[in-house]
Amino acid sequence: QVQLVESGGGLVQAGGSLRLSCAASGRTFSNYAMGWFRQAPGKERAIVAAINWSGRSTYYADSVKGRFTISRDNAKNTVYLQMNSLKPEDTGVYYCAAVRSVYYASTSSGYDYWGQGTQVTVSS
C-alpha cells in the first residue's frame, strides 16, 4: 500500500547536521502518520520522532528534543528529519515508518510500513 525509502544518512562529526528524507509511494500518503526510529548497535529500535498526518502534532524523544525536527510535505510525499548538534550517541540505523492513522504511535508496533533504514554515524 505504501513504500518508504530513506536517504540522507552518512558519517558526520559531533556537532554536525544531517537531514534525513523518507520518500513514500502510494496514493494515500497524506492519510498516514509517520515516525522516525533509531536502532543503535546492541539496542532495541526506539522512536526518535513522530508526526501526525496533518503535520500539526509532533513527538520527540527526550534525547533529541531541541536538536531534531520532524516535518512533512504531503504534496511531495516526503517526511524529513533534520538533525542538528549531533552526538555520538545518535549513531544508529534510522528507519522511517508509517501507519494509516490520524495520530502517530510511540512504539514500533504501532506502525505497519517501514523503510529499509539509513545509517547515521557520528564521530567524537
Short mmCIF file of N, CA, C and O in Angstrom, two decimals:
data_model
loop_
_atom_site.label_atom_id
_atom_site.label_comp_id
_atom_site.label_asym_id
_atom_site.label_seq_id
_atom_site.Cartn_x
_atom_site.Cartn_y
_atom_site.Cartn_z
N GLN A 1 0.82 -1.19 0.00
CA GLN A 1 0.00 0.00 0.00
C GLN A 1 0.87 1.26 0.00
O GLN A 1 0.50 2.27 -0.61
N VAL A 2 2.00 1.21 0.69
CA VAL A 2 2.93 2.32 0.69
C VAL A 2 4.34 1.77 0.81
O VAL A 2 4.60 0.81 1.55
N GLN A 3 5.25 2.37 0.08
CA GLN A 3 6.66 2.00 0.12
C GLN A 3 7.46 3.21 0.58
O GLN A 3 7.25 4.33 0.11
N LEU A 4 8.38 2.98 1.50
CA LEU A 4 9.17 4.05 2.08
C LEU A 4 10.65 3.83 1.79
O LEU A 4 11.16 2.73 1.95
N VAL A 5 11.32 4.89 1.37
CA VAL A 5 12.74 4.84 1.06
C VAL A 5 13.44 6.00 1.75
O VAL A 5 13.18 7.16 1.43
N GLU A 6 14.35 5.67 2.68
CA GLU A 6 15.09 6.70 3.39
C GLU A 6 16.36 7.06 2.64
O GLU A 6 16.93 6.24 1.92
N SER A 7 16.81 8.28 2.87
CA SER A 7 18.07 8.74 2.33
C SER A 7 18.61 9.85 3.21
O SER A 7 17.89 10.40 4.04
N GLY A 8 19.87 10.18 3.04
CA GLY A 8 20.46 11.30 3.74
C GLY A 8 21.40 10.94 4.88
O GLY A 8 22.01 11.82 5.48
N GLY A 9 21.51 9.66 5.20
CA GLY A 9 22.41 9.25 6.25
C GLY A 9 23.86 9.38 5.82
O GLY A 9 24.18 9.63 4.66
N GLY A 10 24.75 9.21 6.78
CA GLY A 10 26.17 9.31 6.48
C GLY A 10 26.99 9.43 7.74
O GLY A 10 26.51 9.21 8.85
N LEU A 11 28.25 9.79 7.55
CA LEU A 11 29.20 9.95 8.64
C LEU A 11 29.45 11.43 8.85
O LEU A 11 29.82 12.15 7.92
N VAL A 12 29.25 11.89 10.08
CA VAL A 12 29.47 13.29 10.41
C VAL A 12 30.19 13.39 11.75
O VAL A 12 30.17 12.46 12.56
N GLN A 13 30.82 14.52 11.97
CA GLN A 13 31.46 14.79 13.24
C GLN A 13 30.45 15.28 14.26
O GLN A 13 29.41 15.84 13.90
N ALA A 14 30.74 15.05 15.52
CA ALA A 14 29.89 15.56 16.58
C ALA A 14 29.70 17.07 16.41
O ALA A 14 30.64 17.80 16.12
N GLY A 15 28.47 17.50 16.60
CA GLY A 15 28.13 18.89 16.41
C GLY A 15 27.63 19.22 15.02
O GLY A 15 27.11 20.33 14.79
N GLY A 16 27.76 18.29 14.11
CA GLY A 16 27.32 18.50 12.74
C GLY A 16 25.84 18.24 12.56
O GLY A 16 25.12 17.94 13.51
N SER A 17 25.40 18.34 11.32
CA SER A 17 23.99 18.21 10.99
C SER A 17 23.79 17.28 9.81
O SER A 17 24.66 17.15 8.94
N LEU A 18 22.64 16.65 9.79
CA LEU A 18 22.19 15.84 8.67
C LEU A 18 20.70 16.04 8.52
O LEU A 18 20.00 16.29 9.50
N ARG A 19 20.21 15.88 7.32
CA ARG A 19 18.78 15.86 7.08
C ARG A 19 18.42 14.56 6.39
O ARG A 19 18.87 14.28 5.28
N LEU A 20 17.61 13.77 7.07
CA LEU A 20 17.12 12.54 6.51
C LEU A 20 15.81 12.79 5.78
O LEU A 20 14.99 13.59 6.21
N SER A 21 15.64 12.08 4.69
CA SER A 21 14.41 12.17 3.93
C SER A 21 13.80 10.78 3.79
O SER A 21 14.52 9.78 3.70
N CYS A 22 12.50 10.74 3.76
CA CYS A 22 11.77 9.50 3.55
C CYS A 22 10.76 9.75 2.45
O CYS A 22 9.78 10.48 2.66
N ALA A 23 11.01 9.17 1.31
CA ALA A 23 10.12 9.32 0.17
C ALA A 23 9.14 8.17 0.15
O ALA A 23 9.53 7.01 0.23
N ALA A 24 7.88 8.50 0.04
CA ALA A 24 6.82 7.50 0.08
C ALA A 24 6.12 7.40 -1.26
O ALA A 24 5.85 8.41 -1.91
N SER A 25 5.83 6.19 -1.64
CA SER A 25 4.99 5.94 -2.80
C SER A 25 3.66 5.39 -2.32
O SER A 25 3.62 4.57 -1.40
N GLY A 26 2.61 5.86 -2.93
CA GLY A 26 1.29 5.45 -2.52
C GLY A 26 0.32 6.61 -2.64
O GLY A 26 0.71 7.77 -2.46
N ARG A 27 -0.89 6.28 -2.90
CA ARG A 27 -1.88 7.32 -3.19
C ARG A 27 -2.49 7.94 -1.95
O ARG A 27 -3.23 8.93 -2.07
N THR A 28 -2.19 7.41 -0.77
CA THR A 28 -2.82 7.90 0.45
C THR A 28 -1.82 8.38 1.49
O THR A 28 -2.08 8.32 2.68
N PHE A 29 -0.67 8.90 1.03
CA PHE A 29 0.36 9.33 1.96
C PHE A 29 -0.14 10.34 2.98
O PHE A 29 0.21 10.28 4.16
N SER A 30 -0.95 11.27 2.55
CA SER A 30 -1.42 12.32 3.45
C SER A 30 -2.30 11.78 4.57
O SER A 30 -2.53 12.49 5.55
N ASN A 31 -2.77 10.56 4.45
CA ASN A 31 -3.60 9.95 5.48
C ASN A 31 -2.81 9.11 6.48
O ASN A 31 -3.40 8.43 7.31
N TYR A 32 -1.49 9.17 6.40
CA TYR A 32 -0.63 8.37 7.27
C TYR A 32 0.11 9.23 8.27
O TYR A 32 0.67 10.27 7.93
N ALA A 33 0.11 8.77 9.52
CA ALA A 33 1.04 9.31 10.49
C ALA A 33 2.41 8.68 10.25
O ALA A 33 2.50 7.54 9.80
N MET A 34 3.45 9.42 10.55
CA MET A 34 4.80 8.98 10.24
C MET A 34 5.69 9.04 11.47
O MET A 34 5.51 9.89 12.34
N GLY A 35 6.66 8.16 11.51
CA GLY A 35 7.61 8.16 12.60
C GLY A 35 9.02 7.88 12.11
O GLY A 35 9.22 7.28 11.06
N TRP A 36 9.98 8.35 12.88
CA TRP A 36 11.38 8.01 12.69
C TRP A 36 11.85 7.21 13.91
O TRP A 36 11.62 7.63 15.04
N PHE A 37 12.49 6.10 13.65
CA PHE A 37 13.02 5.25 14.69
C PHE A 37 14.51 5.08 14.51
O PHE A 37 15.04 5.21 13.41
N ARG A 38 15.18 4.78 15.60
CA ARG A 38 16.62 4.56 15.58
C ARG A 38 16.94 3.24 16.27
O ARG A 38 16.38 2.94 17.33
N GLN A 39 17.83 2.50 15.67
CA GLN A 39 18.33 1.28 16.28
C GLN A 39 19.84 1.39 16.39
O GLN A 39 20.56 1.32 15.39
N ALA A 40 20.30 1.57 17.60
CA ALA A 40 21.73 1.63 17.87
C ALA A 40 22.28 0.22 18.04
O ALA A 40 21.53 -0.71 18.36
N PRO A 41 23.57 0.04 17.84
CA PRO A 41 24.16 -1.30 18.00
C PRO A 41 23.87 -1.90 19.36
O PRO A 41 24.10 -1.27 20.40
N GLY A 42 23.33 -3.11 19.37
CA GLY A 42 23.05 -3.80 20.61
C GLY A 42 21.83 -3.30 21.35
O GLY A 42 21.59 -3.75 22.48
N LYS A 43 21.07 -2.39 20.76
CA LYS A 43 19.90 -1.85 21.43
C LYS A 43 18.65 -2.08 20.59
O LYS A 43 18.72 -2.32 19.38
N GLU A 44 17.51 -1.99 21.24
CA GLU A 44 16.25 -2.18 20.55
C GLU A 44 15.88 -0.92 19.77
O GLU A 44 16.33 0.18 20.08
N ARG A 45 15.06 -1.12 18.77
CA ARG A 45 14.60 0.01 17.97
C ARG A 45 13.68 0.89 18.82
O ARG A 45 12.75 0.41 19.46
N ALA A 46 13.95 2.18 18.81
CA ALA A 46 13.20 3.11 19.63
C ALA A 46 12.80 4.34 18.82
O ALA A 46 13.51 4.75 17.90
N ILE A 47 11.69 4.92 19.20
CA ILE A 47 11.21 6.08 18.48
C ILE A 47 12.12 7.28 18.71
O ILE A 47 12.65 7.48 19.80
N VAL A 48 12.31 8.05 17.67
CA VAL A 48 13.05 9.29 17.72
C VAL A 48 12.10 10.48 17.61
O VAL A 48 12.18 11.44 18.37
N ALA A 49 11.20 10.42 16.64
CA ALA A 49 10.26 11.49 16.40
C ALA A 49 9.07 10.95 15.64
O ALA A 49 9.16 9.92 14.96
N ALA A 50 7.95 11.64 15.73
CA ALA A 50 6.75 11.24 15.01
C ALA A 50 5.94 12.48 14.67
O ALA A 50 6.07 13.52 15.31
N ILE A 51 5.07 12.32 13.68
CA ILE A 51 4.25 13.43 13.22
C ILE A 51 2.92 12.89 12.74
O ILE A 51 2.86 11.85 12.10
N ASN A 52 1.85 13.59 13.08
CA ASN A 52 0.55 13.13 12.64
C ASN A 52 0.33 13.49 11.17
O ASN A 52 1.16 14.15 10.54
N TRP A 53 -0.79 13.04 10.63
CA TRP A 53 -0.92 13.15 9.18
C TRP A 53 -1.16 14.57 8.68
O TRP A 53 -1.00 14.81 7.47
N SER A 54 -1.50 15.48 9.53
CA SER A 54 -1.63 16.87 9.13
C SER A 54 -0.34 17.66 9.34
O SER A 54 -0.20 18.75 8.80
N GLY A 55 0.58 17.11 10.12
CA GLY A 55 1.80 17.81 10.46
C GLY A 55 1.65 18.78 11.61
O GLY A 55 2.62 19.47 11.96
N ARG A 56 0.50 18.81 12.23
CA ARG A 56 0.24 19.78 13.29
C ARG A 56 0.63 19.30 14.68
O ARG A 56 0.67 20.09 15.62
N SER A 57 0.91 18.01 14.81
CA SER A 57 1.29 17.46 16.09
C SER A 57 2.55 16.63 15.91
O SER A 57 2.64 15.82 14.97
N THR A 58 3.51 16.83 16.79
CA THR A 58 4.78 16.10 16.72
C THR A 58 5.17 15.56 18.07
O THR A 58 4.70 16.01 19.11
N TYR A 59 6.05 14.58 18.03
CA TYR A 59 6.60 13.98 19.24
C TYR A 59 8.10 13.83 19.06
O TYR A 59 8.58 13.50 17.96
N TYR A 60 8.85 14.02 20.15
CA TYR A 60 10.29 13.82 20.13
C TYR A 60 10.72 13.07 21.37
O TYR A 60 10.24 13.33 22.48
N ALA A 61 11.63 12.14 21.18
CA ALA A 61 12.26 11.50 22.31
C ALA A 61 13.04 12.54 23.11
O ALA A 61 13.56 13.51 22.54
N ASP A 62 13.11 12.35 24.41
CA ASP A 62 13.79 13.32 25.26
C ASP A 62 15.23 13.56 24.81
O ASP A 62 15.75 14.68 24.91
N SER A 63 15.87 12.53 24.30
CA SER A 63 17.27 12.63 23.94
C SER A 63 17.53 13.53 22.73
O SER A 63 18.67 13.94 22.51
N VAL A 64 16.49 13.83 21.96
CA VAL A 64 16.69 14.64 20.75
C VAL A 64 15.94 15.95 20.78
O VAL A 64 16.07 16.75 19.83
N LYS A 65 15.18 16.22 21.82
CA LYS A 65 14.43 17.46 21.90
C LYS A 65 15.36 18.67 21.81
O LYS A 65 16.39 18.72 22.46
N GLY A 66 14.95 19.61 20.99
CA GLY A 66 15.75 20.81 20.79
C GLY A 66 16.82 20.67 19.74
O GLY A 66 17.44 21.67 19.36
N ARG A 67 17.07 19.45 19.28
CA ARG A 67 18.11 19.22 18.28
C ARG A 67 17.55 18.68 16.96
O ARG A 67 18.09 19.00 15.90
N PHE A 68 16.52 17.87 17.04
CA PHE A 68 15.93 17.26 15.85
C PHE A 68 14.58 17.89 15.55
O PHE A 68 13.85 18.28 16.47
N THR A 69 14.23 17.94 14.28
CA THR A 69 12.93 18.44 13.86
C THR A 69 12.35 17.52 12.80
O THR A 69 13.00 17.25 11.79
N ILE A 70 11.15 17.04 13.04
CA ILE A 70 10.45 16.24 12.05
C ILE A 70 9.46 17.12 11.31
O ILE A 70 8.82 17.99 11.91
N SER A 71 9.34 16.92 10.03
CA SER A 71 8.40 17.68 9.23
C SER A 71 7.95 16.82 8.06
O SER A 71 8.53 15.77 7.78
N ARG A 72 6.91 17.27 7.39
CA ARG A 72 6.42 16.52 6.24
C ARG A 72 5.90 17.47 5.19
O ARG A 72 5.43 18.57 5.48
N ASP A 73 5.99 17.04 3.97
CA ASP A 73 5.45 17.76 2.84
C ASP A 73 4.58 16.76 2.09
O ASP A 73 5.08 15.96 1.29
N ASN A 74 3.30 16.79 2.37
CA ASN A 74 2.41 15.80 1.79
C ASN A 74 2.31 15.94 0.27
O ASN A 74 2.08 14.95 -0.42
N ALA A 75 2.46 17.15 -0.23
CA ALA A 75 2.43 17.34 -1.67
C ALA A 75 3.58 16.63 -2.36
O ALA A 75 3.47 16.24 -3.52
N LYS A 76 4.69 16.46 -1.64
CA LYS A 76 5.86 15.78 -2.18
C LYS A 76 5.99 14.34 -1.69
O LYS A 76 6.97 13.67 -2.00
N ASN A 77 5.03 13.89 -0.90
CA ASN A 77 5.06 12.54 -0.34
C ASN A 77 6.37 12.26 0.39
O ASN A 77 6.98 11.20 0.25
N THR A 78 6.78 13.22 1.21
CA THR A 78 8.08 13.12 1.86
C THR A 78 7.99 13.57 3.31
O THR A 78 7.32 14.56 3.61
N VAL A 79 8.68 12.85 4.17
CA VAL A 79 8.85 13.26 5.56
C VAL A 79 10.34 13.44 5.81
O VAL A 79 11.17 12.72 5.24
N TYR A 80 10.68 14.41 6.65
CA TYR A 80 12.07 14.76 6.89
C TYR A 80 12.40 14.66 8.37
O TYR A 80 11.55 14.80 9.24
N LEU A 81 13.66 14.44 8.64
CA LEU A 81 14.19 14.55 10.00
C LEU A 81 15.45 15.38 9.92
O LEU A 81 16.49 14.91 9.46
N GLN A 82 15.34 16.63 10.37
CA GLN A 82 16.50 17.50 10.44
C GLN A 82 17.20 17.25 11.76
O GLN A 82 16.60 17.40 12.82
N MET A 83 18.46 16.89 11.70
CA MET A 83 19.23 16.54 12.89
C MET A 83 20.38 17.51 13.03
O MET A 83 21.28 17.57 12.18
N ASN A 84 20.36 18.28 14.10
CA ASN A 84 21.40 19.26 14.39
C ASN A 84 22.12 18.89 15.68
O ASN A 84 21.61 18.12 16.49
N SER A 85 23.28 19.47 15.86
CA SER A 85 24.07 19.24 17.07
C SER A 85 24.20 17.76 17.37
O SER A 85 23.98 17.30 18.49
N LEU A 86 24.58 17.01 16.37
CA LEU A 86 24.63 15.56 16.51
C LEU A 86 25.68 15.13 17.52
O LEU A 86 26.74 15.73 17.65
N LYS A 87 25.34 14.06 18.22
CA LYS A 87 26.20 13.48 19.24
C LYS A 87 26.53 12.04 18.87
O LYS A 87 25.78 11.39 18.15
N PRO A 88 27.65 11.52 19.38
CA PRO A 88 27.98 10.12 19.08
C PRO A 88 26.86 9.15 19.45
O PRO A 88 26.67 8.15 18.75
N GLU A 89 26.11 9.43 20.49
CA GLU A 89 25.03 8.56 20.89
C GLU A 89 23.84 8.58 19.93
O GLU A 89 22.91 7.79 20.08
N ASP A 90 23.86 9.48 18.95
CA ASP A 90 22.84 9.49 17.91
C ASP A 90 23.12 8.45 16.84
O ASP A 90 22.29 8.25 15.95
N THR A 91 24.26 7.82 16.90
CA THR A 91 24.64 6.82 15.91
C THR A 91 23.65 5.66 15.89
O THR A 91 23.23 5.17 16.94
N GLY A 92 23.31 5.21 14.71
CA GLY A 92 22.43 4.08 14.56
C GLY A 92 21.81 4.05 13.18
O GLY A 92 22.08 4.90 12.34
N VAL A 93 21.00 3.05 12.96
CA VAL A 93 20.24 2.95 11.73
C VAL A 93 18.90 3.63 11.95
O VAL A 93 18.18 3.28 12.89
N TYR A 94 18.58 4.57 11.10
CA TYR A 94 17.33 5.30 11.21
C TYR A 94 16.32 4.77 10.21
O TYR A 94 16.61 4.63 9.03
N TYR A 95 15.14 4.48 10.72
CA TYR A 95 14.08 3.92 9.92
C TYR A 95 12.89 4.86 9.87
O TYR A 95 12.50 5.45 10.89
N CYS A 96 12.31 4.98 8.72
CA CYS A 96 11.07 5.69 8.53
C CYS A 96 9.92 4.69 8.61
O CYS A 96 10.02 3.58 8.09
N ALA A 97 8.84 5.08 9.26
CA ALA A 97 7.70 4.19 9.43
C ALA A 97 6.41 4.95 9.21
O ALA A 97 6.33 6.16 9.43
N ALA A 98 5.38 4.22 8.80
CA ALA A 98 4.09 4.83 8.51
C ALA A 98 2.96 3.96 9.02
O ALA A 98 3.07 2.73 9.07
N VAL A 99 1.88 4.60 9.40
CA VAL A 99 0.66 3.91 9.78
C VAL A 99 -0.51 4.75 9.32
O VAL A 99 -0.48 5.98 9.42
N ARG A 100 -1.52 4.08 8.80
CA ARG A 100 -2.69 4.81 8.35
C ARG A 100 -3.54 5.16 9.56
O ARG A 100 -4.41 4.40 9.99
N SER A 101 -3.26 6.32 10.09
CA SER A 101 -3.92 6.79 11.29
C SER A 101 -3.81 8.30 11.35
O SER A 101 -2.85 8.89 10.87
N VAL A 102 -4.80 8.92 11.97
CA VAL A 102 -4.74 10.36 12.19
C VAL A 102 -3.60 10.70 13.13
O VAL A 102 -2.90 11.70 12.96
N TYR A 103 -3.38 9.83 14.12
CA TYR A 103 -2.40 10.08 15.17
C TYR A 103 -1.18 9.19 15.01
O TYR A 103 -1.27 8.06 14.56
N TYR A 104 -0.05 9.71 15.43
CA TYR A 104 1.17 8.91 15.41
C TYR A 104 1.17 7.94 16.57
O TYR A 104 0.48 8.11 17.57
N ALA A 105 1.98 6.90 16.44
CA ALA A 105 2.19 5.94 17.51
C ALA A 105 3.58 6.14 18.09
O ALA A 105 4.48 6.65 17.42
N SER A 106 3.76 5.75 19.33
CA SER A 106 5.03 5.96 20.01
C SER A 106 5.90 4.71 20.08
O SER A 106 7.03 4.78 20.57
N THR A 107 5.40 3.59 19.59
CA THR A 107 6.16 2.35 19.60
C THR A 107 6.18 1.76 18.20
O THR A 107 5.29 2.03 17.39
N SER A 108 7.17 0.93 17.94
CA SER A 108 7.31 0.35 16.61
C SER A 108 6.11 -0.52 16.23
O SER A 108 5.76 -0.61 15.05
N SER A 109 5.48 -1.14 17.22
CA SER A 109 4.34 -2.00 16.93
C SER A 109 3.15 -1.22 16.39
O SER A 109 2.23 -1.82 15.84
N GLY A 110 3.16 0.07 16.53
CA GLY A 110 2.07 0.90 16.05
C GLY A 110 2.17 1.27 14.59
O GLY A 110 1.28 1.94 14.07
N TYR A 111 3.23 0.84 13.92
CA TYR A 111 3.45 1.18 12.52
C TYR A 111 3.40 -0.07 11.65
O TYR A 111 3.86 -1.13 12.05
N ASP A 112 2.86 0.11 10.47
CA ASP A 112 2.65 -1.01 9.56
C ASP A 112 3.65 -1.07 8.42
O ASP A 112 3.88 -2.15 7.86
N TYR A 113 4.24 0.04 8.05
CA TYR A 113 5.13 0.11 6.90
C TYR A 113 6.46 0.70 7.32
O TYR A 113 6.51 1.67 8.09
N TRP A 114 7.53 0.14 6.78
CA TRP A 114 8.88 0.52 7.17
C TRP A 114 9.79 0.67 5.97
O TRP A 114 9.66 -0.08 5.00
N GLY A 115 10.68 1.63 6.07
CA GLY A 115 11.72 1.75 5.08
C GLY A 115 12.86 0.80 5.37
O GLY A 115 12.85 0.05 6.35
N GLN A 116 13.87 0.83 4.52
CA GLN A 116 14.99 -0.09 4.65
C GLN A 116 16.02 0.38 5.67
O GLN A 116 16.89 -0.42 6.08
N GLY A 117 15.94 1.62 6.09
CA GLY A 117 16.87 2.17 7.05
C GLY A 117 18.04 2.87 6.38
O GLY A 117 18.45 2.53 5.27
N THR A 118 18.58 3.86 7.05
CA THR A 118 19.76 4.56 6.59
C THR A 118 20.70 4.77 7.77
O THR A 118 20.27 5.14 8.86
N GLN A 119 21.97 4.50 7.55
CA GLN A 119 22.96 4.55 8.63
C GLN A 119 23.39 5.97 8.91
O GLN A 119 23.73 6.72 8.00
N VAL A 120 23.38 6.33 10.18
CA VAL A 120 23.92 7.60 10.65
C VAL A 120 25.02 7.29 11.65
O VAL A 120 24.79 6.60 12.65
N THR A 121 26.21 7.79 11.38
CA THR A 121 27.34 7.59 12.28
C THR A 121 27.91 8.94 12.66
O THR A 121 28.25 9.74 11.78
N VAL A 122 28.00 9.19 13.95
CA VAL A 122 28.51 10.45 14.46
C VAL A 122 29.82 10.17 15.19
O VAL A 122 29.84 9.44 16.18
N SER A 123 30.89 10.74 14.70
CA SER A 123 32.19 10.53 15.30
C SER A 123 32.44 11.55 16.40
O SER A 123 31.97 12.69 16.34
N SER A 124 33.22 11.15 17.39
CA SER A 124 33.53 12.03 18.50
C SER A 124 34.69 12.94 18.17
O SER A 124 35.40 12.76 17.18
#
